[in-house]
PDB file of C-alpha atoms and ligand atoms in Angstrom:
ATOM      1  CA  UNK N   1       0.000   0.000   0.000  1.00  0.00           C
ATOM      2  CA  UNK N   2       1.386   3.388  -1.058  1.00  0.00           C
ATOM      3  CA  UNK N   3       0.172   6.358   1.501  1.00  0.00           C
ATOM      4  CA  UNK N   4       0.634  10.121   0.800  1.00  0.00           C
ATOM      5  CA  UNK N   5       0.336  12.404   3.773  1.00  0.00           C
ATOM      6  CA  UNK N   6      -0.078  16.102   3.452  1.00  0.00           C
ATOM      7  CA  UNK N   7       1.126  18.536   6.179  1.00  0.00           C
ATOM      8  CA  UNK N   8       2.225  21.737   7.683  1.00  0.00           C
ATOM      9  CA  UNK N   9       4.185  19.950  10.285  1.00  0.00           C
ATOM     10  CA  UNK N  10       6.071  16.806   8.400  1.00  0.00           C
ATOM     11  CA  UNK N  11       8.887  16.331  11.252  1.00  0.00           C
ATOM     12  CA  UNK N  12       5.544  15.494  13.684  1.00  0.00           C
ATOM     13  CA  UNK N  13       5.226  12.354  11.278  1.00  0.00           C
ATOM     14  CA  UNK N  14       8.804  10.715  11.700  1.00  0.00           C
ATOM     15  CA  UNK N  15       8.064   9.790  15.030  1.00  0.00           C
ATOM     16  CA  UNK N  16       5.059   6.981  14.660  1.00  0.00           C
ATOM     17  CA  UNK N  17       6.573   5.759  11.981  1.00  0.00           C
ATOM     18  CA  UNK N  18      10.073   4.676  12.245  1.00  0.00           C
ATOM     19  CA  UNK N  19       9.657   2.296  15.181  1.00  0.00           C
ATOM     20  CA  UNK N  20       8.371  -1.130  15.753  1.00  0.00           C
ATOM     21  CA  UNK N  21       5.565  -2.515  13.560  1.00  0.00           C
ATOM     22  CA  UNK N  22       5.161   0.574  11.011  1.00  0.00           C
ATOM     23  CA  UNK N  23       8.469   0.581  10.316  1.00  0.00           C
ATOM     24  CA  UNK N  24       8.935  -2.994   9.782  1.00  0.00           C
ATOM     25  CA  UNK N  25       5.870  -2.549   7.190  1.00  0.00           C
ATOM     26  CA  UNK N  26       8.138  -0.343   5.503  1.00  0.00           C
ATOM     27  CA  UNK N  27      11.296  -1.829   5.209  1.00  0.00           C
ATOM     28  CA  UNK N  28       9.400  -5.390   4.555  1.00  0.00           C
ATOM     29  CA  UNK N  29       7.759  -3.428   1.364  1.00  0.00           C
ATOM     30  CA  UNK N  30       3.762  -3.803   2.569  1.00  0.00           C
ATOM     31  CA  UNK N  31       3.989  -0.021   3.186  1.00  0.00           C
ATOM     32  CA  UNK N  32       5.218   2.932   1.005  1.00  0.00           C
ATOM     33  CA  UNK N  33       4.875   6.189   2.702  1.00  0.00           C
ATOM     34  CA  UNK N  34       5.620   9.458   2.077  1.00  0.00           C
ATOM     35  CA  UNK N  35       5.280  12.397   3.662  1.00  0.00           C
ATOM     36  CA  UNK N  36       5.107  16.253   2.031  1.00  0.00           C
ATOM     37  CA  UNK N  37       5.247  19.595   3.211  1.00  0.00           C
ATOM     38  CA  UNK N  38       2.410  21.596   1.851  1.00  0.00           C
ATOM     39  CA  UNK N  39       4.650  24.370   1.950  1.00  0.00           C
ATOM     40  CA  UNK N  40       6.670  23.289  -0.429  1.00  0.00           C
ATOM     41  CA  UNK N  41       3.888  23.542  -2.988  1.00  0.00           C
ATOM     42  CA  UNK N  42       2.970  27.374  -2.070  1.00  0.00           C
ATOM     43  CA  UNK N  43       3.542  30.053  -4.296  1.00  0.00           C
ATOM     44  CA  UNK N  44       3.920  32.512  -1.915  1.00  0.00           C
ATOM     45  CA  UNK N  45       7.115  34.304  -1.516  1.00  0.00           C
ATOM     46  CA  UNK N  46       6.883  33.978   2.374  1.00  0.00           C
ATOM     47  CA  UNK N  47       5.471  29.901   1.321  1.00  0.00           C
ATOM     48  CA  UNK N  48       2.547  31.339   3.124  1.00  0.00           C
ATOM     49  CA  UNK N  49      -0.604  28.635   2.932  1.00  0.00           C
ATOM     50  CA  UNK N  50      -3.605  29.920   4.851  1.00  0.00           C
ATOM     51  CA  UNK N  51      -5.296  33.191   4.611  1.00  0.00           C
ATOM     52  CA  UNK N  52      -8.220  35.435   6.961  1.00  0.00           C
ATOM     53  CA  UNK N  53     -11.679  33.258   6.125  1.00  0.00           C
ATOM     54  CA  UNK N  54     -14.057  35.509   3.853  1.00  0.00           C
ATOM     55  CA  UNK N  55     -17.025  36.976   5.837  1.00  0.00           C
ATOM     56  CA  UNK N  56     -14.288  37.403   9.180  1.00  0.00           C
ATOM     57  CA  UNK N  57     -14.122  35.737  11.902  1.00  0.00           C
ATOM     58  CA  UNK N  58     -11.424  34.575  14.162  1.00  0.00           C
ATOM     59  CA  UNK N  59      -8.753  32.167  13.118  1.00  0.00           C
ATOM     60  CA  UNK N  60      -7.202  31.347   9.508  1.00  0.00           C
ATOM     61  CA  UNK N  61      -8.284  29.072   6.661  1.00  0.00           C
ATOM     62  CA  UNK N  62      -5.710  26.629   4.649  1.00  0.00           C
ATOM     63  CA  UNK N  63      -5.881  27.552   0.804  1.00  0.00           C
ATOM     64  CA  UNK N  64      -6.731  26.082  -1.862  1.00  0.00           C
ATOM     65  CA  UNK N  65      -4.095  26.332  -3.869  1.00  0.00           C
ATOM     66  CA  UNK N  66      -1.360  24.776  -2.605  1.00  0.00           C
ATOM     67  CA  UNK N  67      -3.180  22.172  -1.526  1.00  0.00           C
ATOM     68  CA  UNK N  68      -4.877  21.409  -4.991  1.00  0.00           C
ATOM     69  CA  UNK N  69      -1.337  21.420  -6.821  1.00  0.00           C
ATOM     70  CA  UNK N  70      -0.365  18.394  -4.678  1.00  0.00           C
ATOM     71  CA  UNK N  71      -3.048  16.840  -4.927  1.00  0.00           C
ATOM     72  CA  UNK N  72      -2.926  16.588  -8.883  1.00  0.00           C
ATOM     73  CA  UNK N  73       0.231  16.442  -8.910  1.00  0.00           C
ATOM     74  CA  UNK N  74       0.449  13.048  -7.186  1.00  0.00           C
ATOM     75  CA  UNK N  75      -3.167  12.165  -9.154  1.00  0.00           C
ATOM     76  CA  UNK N  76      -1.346  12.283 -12.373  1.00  0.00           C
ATOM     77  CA  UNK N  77       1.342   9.925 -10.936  1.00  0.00           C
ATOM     78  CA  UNK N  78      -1.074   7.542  -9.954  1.00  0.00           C
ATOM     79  CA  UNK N  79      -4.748   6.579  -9.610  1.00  0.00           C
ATOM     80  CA  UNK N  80      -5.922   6.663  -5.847  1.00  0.00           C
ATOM     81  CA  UNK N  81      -8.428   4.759  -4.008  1.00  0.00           C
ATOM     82  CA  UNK N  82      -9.347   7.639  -1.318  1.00  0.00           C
ATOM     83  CA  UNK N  83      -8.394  11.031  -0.682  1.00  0.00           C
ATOM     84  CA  UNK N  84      -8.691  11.220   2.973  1.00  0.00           C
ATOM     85  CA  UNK N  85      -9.324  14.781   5.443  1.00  0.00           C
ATOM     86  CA  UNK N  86      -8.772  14.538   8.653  1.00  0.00           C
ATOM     87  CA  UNK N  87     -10.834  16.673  10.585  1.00  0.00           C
ATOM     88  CA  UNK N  88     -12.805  16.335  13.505  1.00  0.00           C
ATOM     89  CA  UNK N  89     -16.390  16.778  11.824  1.00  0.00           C
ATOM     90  CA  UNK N  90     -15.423  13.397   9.776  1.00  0.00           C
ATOM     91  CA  UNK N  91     -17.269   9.982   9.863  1.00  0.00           C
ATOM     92  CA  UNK N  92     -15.768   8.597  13.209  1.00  0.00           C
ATOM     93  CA  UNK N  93     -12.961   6.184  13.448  1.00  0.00           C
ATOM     94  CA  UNK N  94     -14.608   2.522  13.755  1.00  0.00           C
ATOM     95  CA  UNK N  95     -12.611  -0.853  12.952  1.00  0.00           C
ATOM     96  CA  UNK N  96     -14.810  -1.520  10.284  1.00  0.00           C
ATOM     97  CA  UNK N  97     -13.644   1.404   8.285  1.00  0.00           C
ATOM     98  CA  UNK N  98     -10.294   0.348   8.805  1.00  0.00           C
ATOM     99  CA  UNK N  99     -10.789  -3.118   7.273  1.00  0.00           C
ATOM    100  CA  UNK N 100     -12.433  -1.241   4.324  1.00  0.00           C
ATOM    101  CA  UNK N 101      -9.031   0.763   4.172  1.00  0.00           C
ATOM    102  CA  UNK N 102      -6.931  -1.620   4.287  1.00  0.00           C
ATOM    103  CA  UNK N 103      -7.599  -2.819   0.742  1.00  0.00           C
ATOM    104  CA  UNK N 104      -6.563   0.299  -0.643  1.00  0.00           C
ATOM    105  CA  UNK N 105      -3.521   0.577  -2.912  1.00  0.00           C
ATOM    106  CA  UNK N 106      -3.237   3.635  -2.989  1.00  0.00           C
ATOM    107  CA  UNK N 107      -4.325   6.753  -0.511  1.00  0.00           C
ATOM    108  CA  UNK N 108      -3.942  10.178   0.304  1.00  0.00           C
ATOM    109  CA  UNK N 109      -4.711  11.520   3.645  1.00  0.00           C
ATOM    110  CA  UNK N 110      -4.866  15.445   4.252  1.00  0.00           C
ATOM    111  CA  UNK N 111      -4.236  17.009   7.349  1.00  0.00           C
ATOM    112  CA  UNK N 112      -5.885  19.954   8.723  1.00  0.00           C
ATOM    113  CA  UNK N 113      -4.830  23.217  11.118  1.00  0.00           C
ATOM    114  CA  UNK N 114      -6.512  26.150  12.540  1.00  0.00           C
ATOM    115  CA  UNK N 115     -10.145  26.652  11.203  1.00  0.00           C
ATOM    116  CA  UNK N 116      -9.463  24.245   8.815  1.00  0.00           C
ATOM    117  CA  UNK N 117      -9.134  24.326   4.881  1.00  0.00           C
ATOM    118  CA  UNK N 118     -10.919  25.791   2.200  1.00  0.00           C
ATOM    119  CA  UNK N 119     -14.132  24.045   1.652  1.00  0.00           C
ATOM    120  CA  UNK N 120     -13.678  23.954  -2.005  1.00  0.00           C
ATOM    121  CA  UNK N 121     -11.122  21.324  -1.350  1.00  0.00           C
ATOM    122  CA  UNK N 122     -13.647  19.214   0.365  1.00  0.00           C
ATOM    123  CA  UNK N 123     -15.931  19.515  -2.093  1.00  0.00           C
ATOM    124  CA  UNK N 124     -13.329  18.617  -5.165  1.00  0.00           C
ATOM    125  CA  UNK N 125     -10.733  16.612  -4.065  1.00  0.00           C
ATOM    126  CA  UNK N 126     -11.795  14.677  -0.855  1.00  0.00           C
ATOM    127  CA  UNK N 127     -13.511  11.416  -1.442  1.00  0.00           C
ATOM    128  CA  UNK N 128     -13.596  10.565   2.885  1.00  0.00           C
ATOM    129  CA  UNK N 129     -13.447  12.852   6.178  1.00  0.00           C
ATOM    130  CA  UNK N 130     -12.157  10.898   9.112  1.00  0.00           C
ATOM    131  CA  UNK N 131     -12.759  12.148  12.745  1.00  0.00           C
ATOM    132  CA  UNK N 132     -10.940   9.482  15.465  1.00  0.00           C
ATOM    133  CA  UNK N 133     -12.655  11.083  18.026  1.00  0.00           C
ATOM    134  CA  UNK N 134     -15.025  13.463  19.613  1.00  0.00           C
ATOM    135  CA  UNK N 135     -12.802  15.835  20.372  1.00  0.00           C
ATOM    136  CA  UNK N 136     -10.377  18.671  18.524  1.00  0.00           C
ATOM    137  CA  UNK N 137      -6.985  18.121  17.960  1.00  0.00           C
ATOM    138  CA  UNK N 138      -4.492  21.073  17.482  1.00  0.00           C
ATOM    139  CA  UNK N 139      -4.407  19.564  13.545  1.00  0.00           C
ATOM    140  CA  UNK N 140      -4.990  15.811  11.712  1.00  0.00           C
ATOM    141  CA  UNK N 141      -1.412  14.576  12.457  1.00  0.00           C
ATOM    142  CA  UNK N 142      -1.825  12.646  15.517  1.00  0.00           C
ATOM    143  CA  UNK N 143      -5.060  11.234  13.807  1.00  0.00           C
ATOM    144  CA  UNK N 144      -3.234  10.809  10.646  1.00  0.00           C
ATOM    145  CA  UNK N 145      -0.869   8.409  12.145  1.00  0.00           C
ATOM    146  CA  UNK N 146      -3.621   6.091  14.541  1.00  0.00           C
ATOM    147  CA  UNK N 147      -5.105   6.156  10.851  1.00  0.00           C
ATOM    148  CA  UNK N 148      -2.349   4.841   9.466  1.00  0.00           C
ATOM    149  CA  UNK N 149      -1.266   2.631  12.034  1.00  0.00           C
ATOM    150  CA  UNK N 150      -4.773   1.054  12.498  1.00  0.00           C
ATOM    151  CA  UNK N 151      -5.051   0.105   8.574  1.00  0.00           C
ATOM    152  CA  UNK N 152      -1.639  -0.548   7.871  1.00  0.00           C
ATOM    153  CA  UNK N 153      -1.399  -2.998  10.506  1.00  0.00           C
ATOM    154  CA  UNK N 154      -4.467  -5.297   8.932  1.00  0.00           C
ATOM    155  CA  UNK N 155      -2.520  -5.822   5.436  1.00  0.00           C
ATOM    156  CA  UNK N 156      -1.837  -9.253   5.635  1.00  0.00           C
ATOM    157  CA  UNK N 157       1.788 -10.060   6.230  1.00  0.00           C
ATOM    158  CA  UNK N 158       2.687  -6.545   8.655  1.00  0.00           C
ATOM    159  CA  UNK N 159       1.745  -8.605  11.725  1.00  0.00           C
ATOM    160  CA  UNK N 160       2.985 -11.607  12.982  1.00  0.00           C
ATOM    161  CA  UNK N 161       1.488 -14.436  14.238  1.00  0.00           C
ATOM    162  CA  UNK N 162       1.632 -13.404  17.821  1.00  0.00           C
ATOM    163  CA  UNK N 163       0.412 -10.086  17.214  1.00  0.00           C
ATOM    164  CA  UNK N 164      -2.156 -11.051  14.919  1.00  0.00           C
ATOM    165  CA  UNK N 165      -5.202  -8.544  14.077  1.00  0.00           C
ATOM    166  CA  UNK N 166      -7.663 -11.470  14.063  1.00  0.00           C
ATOM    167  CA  UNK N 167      -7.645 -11.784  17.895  1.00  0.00           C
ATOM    168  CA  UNK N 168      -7.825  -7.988  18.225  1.00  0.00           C
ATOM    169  CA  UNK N 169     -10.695  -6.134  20.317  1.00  0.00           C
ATOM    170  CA  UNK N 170     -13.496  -5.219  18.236  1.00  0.00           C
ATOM    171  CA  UNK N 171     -13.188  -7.474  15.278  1.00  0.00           C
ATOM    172  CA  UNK N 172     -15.736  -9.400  16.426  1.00  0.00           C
ATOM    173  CA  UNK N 173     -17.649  -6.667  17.896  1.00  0.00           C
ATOM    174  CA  UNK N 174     -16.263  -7.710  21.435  1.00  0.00           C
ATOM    175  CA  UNK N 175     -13.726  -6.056  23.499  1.00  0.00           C
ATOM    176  CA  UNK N 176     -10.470  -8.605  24.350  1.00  0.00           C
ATOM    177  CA  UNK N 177     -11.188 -10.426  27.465  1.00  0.00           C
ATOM    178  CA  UNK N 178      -8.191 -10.329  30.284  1.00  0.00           C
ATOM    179  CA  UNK N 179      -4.612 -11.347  29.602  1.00  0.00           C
ATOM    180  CA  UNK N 180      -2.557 -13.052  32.262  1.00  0.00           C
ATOM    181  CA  UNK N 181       1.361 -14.245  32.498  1.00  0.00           C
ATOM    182  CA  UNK N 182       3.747 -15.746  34.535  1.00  0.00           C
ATOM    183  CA  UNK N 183       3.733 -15.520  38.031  1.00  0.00           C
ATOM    184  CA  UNK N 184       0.676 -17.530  38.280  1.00  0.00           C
ATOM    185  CA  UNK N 185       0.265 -16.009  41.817  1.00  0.00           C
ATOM    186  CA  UNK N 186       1.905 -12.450  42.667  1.00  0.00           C
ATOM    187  CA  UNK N 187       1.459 -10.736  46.393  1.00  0.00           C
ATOM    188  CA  UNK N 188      -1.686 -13.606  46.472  1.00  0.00           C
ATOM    189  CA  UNK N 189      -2.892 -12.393  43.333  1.00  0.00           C
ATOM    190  CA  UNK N 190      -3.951 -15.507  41.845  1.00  0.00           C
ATOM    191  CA  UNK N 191      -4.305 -16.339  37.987  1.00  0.00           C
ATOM    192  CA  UNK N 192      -7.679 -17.749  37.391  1.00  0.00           C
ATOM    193  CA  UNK N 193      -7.461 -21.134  37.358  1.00  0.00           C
ATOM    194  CA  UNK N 194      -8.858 -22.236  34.375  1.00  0.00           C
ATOM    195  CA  UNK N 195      -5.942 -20.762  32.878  1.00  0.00           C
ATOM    196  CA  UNK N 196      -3.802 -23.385  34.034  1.00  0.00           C
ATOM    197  CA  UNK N 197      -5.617 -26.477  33.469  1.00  0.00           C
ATOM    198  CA  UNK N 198      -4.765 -26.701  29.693  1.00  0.00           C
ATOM    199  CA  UNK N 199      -8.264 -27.459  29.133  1.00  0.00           C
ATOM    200  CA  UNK N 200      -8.582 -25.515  25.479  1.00  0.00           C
ATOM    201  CA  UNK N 201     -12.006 -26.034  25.494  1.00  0.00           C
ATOM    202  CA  UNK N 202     -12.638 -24.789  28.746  1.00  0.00           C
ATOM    203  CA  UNK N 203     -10.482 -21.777  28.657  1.00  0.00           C
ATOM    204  CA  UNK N 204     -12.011 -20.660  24.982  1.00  0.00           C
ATOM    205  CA  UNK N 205     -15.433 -20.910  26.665  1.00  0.00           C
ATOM    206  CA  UNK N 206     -13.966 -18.460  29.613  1.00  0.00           C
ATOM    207  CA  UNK N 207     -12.306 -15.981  27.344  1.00  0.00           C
ATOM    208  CA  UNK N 208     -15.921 -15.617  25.421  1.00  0.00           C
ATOM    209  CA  UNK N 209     -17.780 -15.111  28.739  1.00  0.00           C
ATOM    210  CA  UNK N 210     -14.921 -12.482  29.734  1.00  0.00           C
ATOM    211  CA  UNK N 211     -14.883 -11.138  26.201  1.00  0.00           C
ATOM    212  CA  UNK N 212     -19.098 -10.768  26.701  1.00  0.00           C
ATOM    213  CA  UNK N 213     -18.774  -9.734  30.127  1.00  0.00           C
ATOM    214  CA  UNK N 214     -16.473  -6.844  29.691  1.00  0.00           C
ATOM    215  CA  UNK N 215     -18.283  -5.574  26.733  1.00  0.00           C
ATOM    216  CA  UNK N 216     -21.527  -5.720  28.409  1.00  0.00           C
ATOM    217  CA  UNK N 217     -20.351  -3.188  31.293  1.00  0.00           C
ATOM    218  CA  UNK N 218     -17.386  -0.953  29.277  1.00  0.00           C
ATOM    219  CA  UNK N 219     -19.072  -1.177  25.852  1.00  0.00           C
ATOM    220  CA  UNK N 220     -22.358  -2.074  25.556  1.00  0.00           C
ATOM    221  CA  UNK N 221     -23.205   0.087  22.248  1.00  0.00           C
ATOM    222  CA  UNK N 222     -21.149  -2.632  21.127  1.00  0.00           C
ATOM    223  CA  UNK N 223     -23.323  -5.192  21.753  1.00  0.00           C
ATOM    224  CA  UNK N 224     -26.740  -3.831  20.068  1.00  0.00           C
TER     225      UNK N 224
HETATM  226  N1  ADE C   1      -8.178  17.328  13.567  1.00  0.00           N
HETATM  227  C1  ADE C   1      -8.518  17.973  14.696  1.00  0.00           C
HETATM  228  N2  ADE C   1      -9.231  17.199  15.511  1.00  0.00           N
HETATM  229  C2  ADE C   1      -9.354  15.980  14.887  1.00  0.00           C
HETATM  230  C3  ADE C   1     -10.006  14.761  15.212  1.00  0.00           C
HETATM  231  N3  ADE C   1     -10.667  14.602  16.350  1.00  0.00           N
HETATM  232  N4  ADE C   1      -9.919  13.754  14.323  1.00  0.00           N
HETATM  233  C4  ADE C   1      -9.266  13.919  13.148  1.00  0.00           C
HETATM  234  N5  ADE C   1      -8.645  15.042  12.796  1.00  0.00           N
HETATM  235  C5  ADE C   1      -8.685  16.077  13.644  1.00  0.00           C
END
């Protein structure tokens, strides 16, 4: 999967990306990412890429064009599956839209600061808006990369067996139920005993209660 990511702020992207499963995505090949500094694609003498929003009104507006040149530009490299914004009025962040994701080959994800951008870019460019939570970020970096890292992470081959995405919370709609290691018994703290008895059987029928249990109480939206 090749992944574009648009920014003010690229150095705020190394980070997620150059440790532990992302970046063994990369330098296995699953994942081809690249990251570009809108201001690179201003034409302003001061590479100036927001402006005061029409009508007034506190805070500024990312422009158009900029934004729109590096866009087609990449468009006429390649053909693209989704042209992602993130902002925080976007469909919210759900597992199931990651699954979709991850059978892109190709994607573009914008990301936003101050008021926002331009709506004419929404309008003509954007195919998806992505929210990953209620709440406002300072801009769609941080929720760039749990983008990325939630899809890239499903493309079959980027996680091992022991880390694999099929046993992950939500995939079946049900949070994970508890984890437990060695010492079986710390400061009396006991490991549930079915845990021990290498009864498969058994202990897949407890990990579905758990799994049922704990989605019941924490996330029972979940459940309906
Ligand atoms: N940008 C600012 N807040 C955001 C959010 N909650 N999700 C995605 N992008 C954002």
């Amino acid at each position: 999967m090749r992944i574009d990511i648009l920014t003010i702020l690229p150095d705020l992207l190394q980070g997620p990306f150059s440790d532990s499963i992302m970046k063994r995505a990369q330098t296995k090949g699953h994942l081809e990412l690249e990251i570009h500094n809108i201001r690179d694609y201003s034409t302003d003498k001061h590479n100036k890429i927001d402006d005061y929003q029409y009508g007034g009104g506190a805070g500024m507006v990312m422009s158009i064009e900029p934004i729109a040149a590096i866009i087609e530009k990449l468009k006429a490299e390649r053909d693209y599956d989704e042209i992602i914004y993130m902002t925080p009025d976007g469909e919210l962040l759900e597992q199931a839209i990651c699954n979709d994701l991850s059978l892109c080959k190709n994607m573009i994800i914008l990301c936003g600061h101050y008021k926002g951008v331009d709506e004419r870019v929404r309008e003509h460019y954007i195919t998806k808006e992505v929210s990953i939570g209620s709440y406002v970020l300072s801009g769609g970096e941080l929720g760039a990369a749990v983008l990325v890292d939630s899809v890239v992470r499903l493309i079959p081959g980027v996680l091992n067996d022991e880390t694999s995405a099929l046993t992950d919370s939500f995939q079946d709609r049900l949070l994970s139920p508890p984890v437990y290691t060695r010492p079986s018994e710390y400061r009396g703290w006991k490991v549930p005993e079915v845990l021990l008895s290498g009864d498969f059987p058994k202990i897949e029928a407890w990990r579905e209660k758990k799994a049922f249990e704990r989605t019941q109480v924490r996330r029972p939206d979940l459940l309906d």
